[in-house]
CSV table of C-alpha atoms in Angstrom, one decimal:
chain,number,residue,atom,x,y,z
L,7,UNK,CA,-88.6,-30.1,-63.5
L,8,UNK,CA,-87.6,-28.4,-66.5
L,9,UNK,CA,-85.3,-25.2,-66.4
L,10,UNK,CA,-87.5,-23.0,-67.7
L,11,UNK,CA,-91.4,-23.6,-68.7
L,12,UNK,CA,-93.6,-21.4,-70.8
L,13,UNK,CA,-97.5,-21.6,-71.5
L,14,UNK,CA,-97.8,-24.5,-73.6
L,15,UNK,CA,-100.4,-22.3,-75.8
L,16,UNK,CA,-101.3,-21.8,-78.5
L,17,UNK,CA,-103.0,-18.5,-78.4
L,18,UNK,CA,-105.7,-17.7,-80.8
L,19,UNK,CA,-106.4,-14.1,-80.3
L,20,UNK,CA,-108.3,-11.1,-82.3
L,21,UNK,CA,-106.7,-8.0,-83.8
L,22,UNK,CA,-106.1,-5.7,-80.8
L,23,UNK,CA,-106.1,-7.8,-77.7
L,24,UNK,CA,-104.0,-7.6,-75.3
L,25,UNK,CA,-102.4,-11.2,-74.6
L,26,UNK,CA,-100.0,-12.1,-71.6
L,27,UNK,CA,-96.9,-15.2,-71.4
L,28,UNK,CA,-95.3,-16.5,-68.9
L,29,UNK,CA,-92.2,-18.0,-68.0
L,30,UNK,CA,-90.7,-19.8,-65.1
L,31,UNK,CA,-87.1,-20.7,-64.7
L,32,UNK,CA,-85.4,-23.1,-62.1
L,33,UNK,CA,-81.9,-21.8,-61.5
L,34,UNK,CA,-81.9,-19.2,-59.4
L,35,UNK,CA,-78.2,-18.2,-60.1
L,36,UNK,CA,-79.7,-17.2,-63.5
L,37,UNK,CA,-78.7,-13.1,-64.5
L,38,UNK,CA,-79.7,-12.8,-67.8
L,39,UNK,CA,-83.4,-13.0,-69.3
L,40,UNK,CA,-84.5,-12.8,-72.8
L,41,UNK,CA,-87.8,-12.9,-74.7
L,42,UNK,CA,-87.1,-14.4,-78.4
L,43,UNK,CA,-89.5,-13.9,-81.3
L,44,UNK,CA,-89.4,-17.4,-83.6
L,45,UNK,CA,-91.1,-17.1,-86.7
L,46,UNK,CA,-91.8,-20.4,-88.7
L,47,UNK,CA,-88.5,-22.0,-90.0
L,48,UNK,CA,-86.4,-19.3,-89.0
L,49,UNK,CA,-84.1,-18.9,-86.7
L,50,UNK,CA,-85.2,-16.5,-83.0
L,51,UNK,CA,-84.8,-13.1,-83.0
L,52,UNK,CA,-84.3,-11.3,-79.8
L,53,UNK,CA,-87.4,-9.0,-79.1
L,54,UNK,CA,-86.0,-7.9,-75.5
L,55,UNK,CA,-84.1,-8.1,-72.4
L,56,UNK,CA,-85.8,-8.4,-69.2
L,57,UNK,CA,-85.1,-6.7,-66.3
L,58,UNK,CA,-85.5,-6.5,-62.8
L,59,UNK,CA,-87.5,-3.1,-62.9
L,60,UNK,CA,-89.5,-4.3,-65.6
L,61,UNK,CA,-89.0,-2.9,-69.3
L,62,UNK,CA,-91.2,-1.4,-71.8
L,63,UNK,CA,-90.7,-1.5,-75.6
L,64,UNK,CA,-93.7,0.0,-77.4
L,65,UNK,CA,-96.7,-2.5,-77.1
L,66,UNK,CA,-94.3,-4.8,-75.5
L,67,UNK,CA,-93.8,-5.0,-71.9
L,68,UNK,CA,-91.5,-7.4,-70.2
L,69,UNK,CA,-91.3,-8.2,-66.2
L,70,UNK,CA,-88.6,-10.3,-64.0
L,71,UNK,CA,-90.0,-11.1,-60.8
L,72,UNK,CA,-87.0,-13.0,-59.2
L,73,UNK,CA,-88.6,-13.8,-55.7
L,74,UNK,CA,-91.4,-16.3,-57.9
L,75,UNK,CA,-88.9,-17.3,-60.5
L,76,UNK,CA,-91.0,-16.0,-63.4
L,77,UNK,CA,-91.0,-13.9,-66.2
L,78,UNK,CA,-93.8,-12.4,-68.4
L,79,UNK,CA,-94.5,-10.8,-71.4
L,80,UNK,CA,-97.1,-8.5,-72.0
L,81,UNK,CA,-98.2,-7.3,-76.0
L,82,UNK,CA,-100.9,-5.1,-76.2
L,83,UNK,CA,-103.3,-4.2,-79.4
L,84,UNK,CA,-102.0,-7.3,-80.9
L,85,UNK,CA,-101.0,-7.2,-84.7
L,86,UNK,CA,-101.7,-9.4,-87.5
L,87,UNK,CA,-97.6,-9.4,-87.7
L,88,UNK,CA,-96.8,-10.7,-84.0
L,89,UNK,CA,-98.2,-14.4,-84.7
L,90,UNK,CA,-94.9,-16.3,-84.2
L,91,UNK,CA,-93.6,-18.5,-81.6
L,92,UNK,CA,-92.4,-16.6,-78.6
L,93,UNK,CA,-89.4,-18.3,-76.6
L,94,UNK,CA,-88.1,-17.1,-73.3
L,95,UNK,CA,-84.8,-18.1,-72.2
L,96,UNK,CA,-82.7,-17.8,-69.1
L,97,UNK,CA,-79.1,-17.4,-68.8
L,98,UNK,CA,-76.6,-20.5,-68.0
L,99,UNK,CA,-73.2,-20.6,-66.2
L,100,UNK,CA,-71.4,-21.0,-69.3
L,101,UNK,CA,-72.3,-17.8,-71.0
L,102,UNK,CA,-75.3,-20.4,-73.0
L,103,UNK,CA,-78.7,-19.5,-73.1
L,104,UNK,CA,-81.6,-21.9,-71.7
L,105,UNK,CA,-84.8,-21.7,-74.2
L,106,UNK,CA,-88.1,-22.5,-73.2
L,107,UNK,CA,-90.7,-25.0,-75.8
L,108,UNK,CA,-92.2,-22.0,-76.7
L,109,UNK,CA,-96.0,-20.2,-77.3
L,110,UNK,CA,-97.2,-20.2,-80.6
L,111,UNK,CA,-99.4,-16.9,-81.1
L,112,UNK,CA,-101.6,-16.4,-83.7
L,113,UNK,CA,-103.3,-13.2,-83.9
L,114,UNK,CA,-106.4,-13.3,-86.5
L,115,UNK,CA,-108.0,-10.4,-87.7
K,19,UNK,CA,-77.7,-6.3,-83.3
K,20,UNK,CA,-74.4,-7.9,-84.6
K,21,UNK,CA,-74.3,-10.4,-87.9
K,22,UNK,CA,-74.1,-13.8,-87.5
K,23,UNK,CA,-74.1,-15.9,-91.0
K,24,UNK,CA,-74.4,-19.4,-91.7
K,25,UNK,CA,-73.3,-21.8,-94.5
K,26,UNK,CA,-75.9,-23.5,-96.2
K,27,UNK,CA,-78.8,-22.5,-95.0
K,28,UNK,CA,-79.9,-26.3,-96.5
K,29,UNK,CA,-78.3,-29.5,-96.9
K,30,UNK,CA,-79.7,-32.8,-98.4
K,31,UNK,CA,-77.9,-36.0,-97.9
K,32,UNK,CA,-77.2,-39.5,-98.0
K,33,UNK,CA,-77.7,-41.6,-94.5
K,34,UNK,CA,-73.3,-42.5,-94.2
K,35,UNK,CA,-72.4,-39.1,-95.4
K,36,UNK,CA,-71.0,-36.3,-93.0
K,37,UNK,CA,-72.2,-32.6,-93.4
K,38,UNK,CA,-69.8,-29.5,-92.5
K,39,UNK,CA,-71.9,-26.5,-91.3
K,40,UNK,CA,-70.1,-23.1,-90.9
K,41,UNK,CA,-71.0,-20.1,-88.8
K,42,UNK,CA,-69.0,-16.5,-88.9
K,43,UNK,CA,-69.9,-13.7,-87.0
K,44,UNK,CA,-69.5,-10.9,-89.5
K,45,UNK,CA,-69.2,-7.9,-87.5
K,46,UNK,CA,-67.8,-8.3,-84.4
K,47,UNK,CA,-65.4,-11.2,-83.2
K,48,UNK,CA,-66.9,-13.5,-81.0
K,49,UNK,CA,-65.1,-15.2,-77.9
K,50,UNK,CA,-67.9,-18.4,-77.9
K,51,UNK,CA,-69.9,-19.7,-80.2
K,52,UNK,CA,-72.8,-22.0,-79.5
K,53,UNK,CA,-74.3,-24.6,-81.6
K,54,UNK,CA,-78.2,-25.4,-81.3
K,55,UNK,CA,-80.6,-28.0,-82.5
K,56,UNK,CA,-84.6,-28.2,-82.8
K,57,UNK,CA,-86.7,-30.5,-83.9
K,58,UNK,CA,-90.0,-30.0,-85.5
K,59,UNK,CA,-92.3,-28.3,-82.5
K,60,UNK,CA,-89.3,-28.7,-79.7
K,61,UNK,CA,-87.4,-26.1,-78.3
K,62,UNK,CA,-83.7,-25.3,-79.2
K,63,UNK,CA,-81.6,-27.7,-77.2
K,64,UNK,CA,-77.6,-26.6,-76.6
K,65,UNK,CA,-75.6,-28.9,-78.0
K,66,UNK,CA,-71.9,-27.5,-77.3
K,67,UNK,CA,-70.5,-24.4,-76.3
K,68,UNK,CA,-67.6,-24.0,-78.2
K,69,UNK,CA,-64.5,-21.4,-77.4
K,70,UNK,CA,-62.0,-20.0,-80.0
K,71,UNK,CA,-58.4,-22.1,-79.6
K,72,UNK,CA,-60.0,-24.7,-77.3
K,73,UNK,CA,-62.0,-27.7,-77.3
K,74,UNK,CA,-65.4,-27.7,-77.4
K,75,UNK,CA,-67.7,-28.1,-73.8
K,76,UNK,CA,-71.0,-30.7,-75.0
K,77,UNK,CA,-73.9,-31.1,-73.6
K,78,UNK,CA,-75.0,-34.4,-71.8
K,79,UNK,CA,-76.1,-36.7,-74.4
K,80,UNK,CA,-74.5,-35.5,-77.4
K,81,UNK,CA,-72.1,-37.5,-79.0
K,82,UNK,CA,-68.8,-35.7,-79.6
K,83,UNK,CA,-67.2,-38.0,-82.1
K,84,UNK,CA,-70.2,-38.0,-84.1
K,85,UNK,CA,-71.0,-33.8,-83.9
K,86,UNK,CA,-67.4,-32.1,-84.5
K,87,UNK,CA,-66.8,-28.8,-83.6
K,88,UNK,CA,-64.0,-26.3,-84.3
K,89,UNK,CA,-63.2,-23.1,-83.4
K,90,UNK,CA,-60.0,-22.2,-84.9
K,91,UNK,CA,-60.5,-18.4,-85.1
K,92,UNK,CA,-62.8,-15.7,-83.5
K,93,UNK,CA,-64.9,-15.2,-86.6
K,94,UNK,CA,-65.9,-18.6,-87.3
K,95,UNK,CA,-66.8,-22.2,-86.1
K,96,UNK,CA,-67.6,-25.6,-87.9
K,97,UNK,CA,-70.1,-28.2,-87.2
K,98,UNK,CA,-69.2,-31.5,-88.7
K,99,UNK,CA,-72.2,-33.8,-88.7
K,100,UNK,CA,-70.2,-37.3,-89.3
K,101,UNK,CA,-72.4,-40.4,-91.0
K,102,UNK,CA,-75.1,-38.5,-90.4
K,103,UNK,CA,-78.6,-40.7,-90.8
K,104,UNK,CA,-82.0,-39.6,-90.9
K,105,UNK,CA,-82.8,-39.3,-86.9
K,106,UNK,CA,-80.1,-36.3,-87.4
K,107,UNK,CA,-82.7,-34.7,-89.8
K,108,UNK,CA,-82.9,-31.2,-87.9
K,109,UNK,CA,-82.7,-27.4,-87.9
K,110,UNK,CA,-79.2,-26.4,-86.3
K,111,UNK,CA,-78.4,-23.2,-85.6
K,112,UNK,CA,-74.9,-21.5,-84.3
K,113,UNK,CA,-75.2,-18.4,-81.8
K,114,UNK,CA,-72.0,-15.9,-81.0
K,115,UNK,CA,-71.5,-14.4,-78.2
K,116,UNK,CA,-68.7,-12.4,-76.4
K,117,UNK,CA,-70.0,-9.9,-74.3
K,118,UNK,CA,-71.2,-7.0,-76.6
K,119,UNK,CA,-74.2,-6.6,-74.6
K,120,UNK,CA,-75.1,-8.5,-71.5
K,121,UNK,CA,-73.4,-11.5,-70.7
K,122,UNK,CA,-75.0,-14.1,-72.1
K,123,UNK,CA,-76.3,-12.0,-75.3
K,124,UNK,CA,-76.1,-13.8,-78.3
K,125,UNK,CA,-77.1,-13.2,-82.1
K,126,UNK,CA,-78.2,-16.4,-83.8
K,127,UNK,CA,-77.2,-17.2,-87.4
K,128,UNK,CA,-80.0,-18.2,-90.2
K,129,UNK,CA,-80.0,-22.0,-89.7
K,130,UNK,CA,-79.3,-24.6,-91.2
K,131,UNK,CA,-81.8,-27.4,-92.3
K,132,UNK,CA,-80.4,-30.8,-92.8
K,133,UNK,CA,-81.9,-33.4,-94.2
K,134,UNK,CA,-81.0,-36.8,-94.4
K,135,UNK,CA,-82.4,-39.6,-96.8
């Protein structure tokens, strides 16, 4: 099993909907959580932490849910600008982060 | 978010020749650096953890004589891509770290895309 999975996508949504990813990790010794935004040959910007209590950042909402080993993220009225690749990633012993393959989003008007 | 920079950004070489890649966190000094690779479509896969004044931790798999790392100050550390050939054709990217936010926070640099011929 890989350490952490994601959707395999891609999602193909309109302007404005409301699209949900999610994430499941294997270690559960794992603290940290991160949602990364990748955008096409560059390198992955961090769009959020995600915490236990769950997290809200605009149209952006992430959730931990330790018990099921998964995280989510939720981004509502989807913009023309979100289509990227969006990478969770899971904290290692080492102070390293564990990435996920990815889901491509592409949001069309 | 800190300032992580990367030297080049790209790289085109000869299969034999070795590449030197260098990453400096700008703003802050950073305790660990870690050094990334990803393929067209893959993930990033770690390929070493790499501490200032020590030797570098690498992952299963990756060759340490071949992918040289050094760390020799807290604002910068080298990848040395030696005889690199074509299947190391790749977009490698360097992350600090060192605890300005949660523990394992970590601002990537730009990139770097090598390609070899």
């Amino acid at each position: 099993r890989k350490e952490v999975e994601q959707d395999p996508g891609p999602f193909n949504v309109p302007e404005g909907a409301t699209v949900a990813f999610n994430c499941t990790y294997s270690n559960s010794a794992s603290q940290s959580f991160f949602w990364y935004r990748q955008d096409c040959r560059k390198e992955p910007k961090l769009l959020m932490s995600v915490y236990s209590s769950g997290n809200e950042d605009g149209r952006f909402t992430a959730q931990l849910n330790r018990a099921s080993q998964y995280i989510s993220l939720l981004i509502r009225d989807s913009k023309l600008s979100d289509s990227a690749t969006y990478l969770c990633a899971a904290g290692g012993s080492q102070g390293n982060l564990i990435f996920g393959k990815g889901t491509k989003l592409s949001v069309k008007p | 978010g800190a300032v992580v920079s990367q030297h080049p950004s790209w790289v085109i070489c000869k299969s034999g020749t070795s590449v030197k890649i260098e990453c400096r966190s700008l703003d802050f000094q950073a305790t660990t650096m870690f050094w990334y690779r990803q393929f067209p479509k893959q993930s990033l896969m770690l390929m070493a953890t790499s501490n200032e004044g020590s030797k570098a931790t690498y992952e299963q798999g990756v060759e340490k004589d071949k992918f040289l790392i050094n760390h020799a100050s807290l604002t910068l550390s080298t990848l040395t891509v030696t005889s690199a050939h074509p299947e190391d054709s790749s977009f490698y990217i360097c992350s600090a770290g060192g605890g300005l936010g949660s523990y394992n926070e970590q601002f990537f640099g730009p990139g770097t895309r090598l390609t070899v011929l």
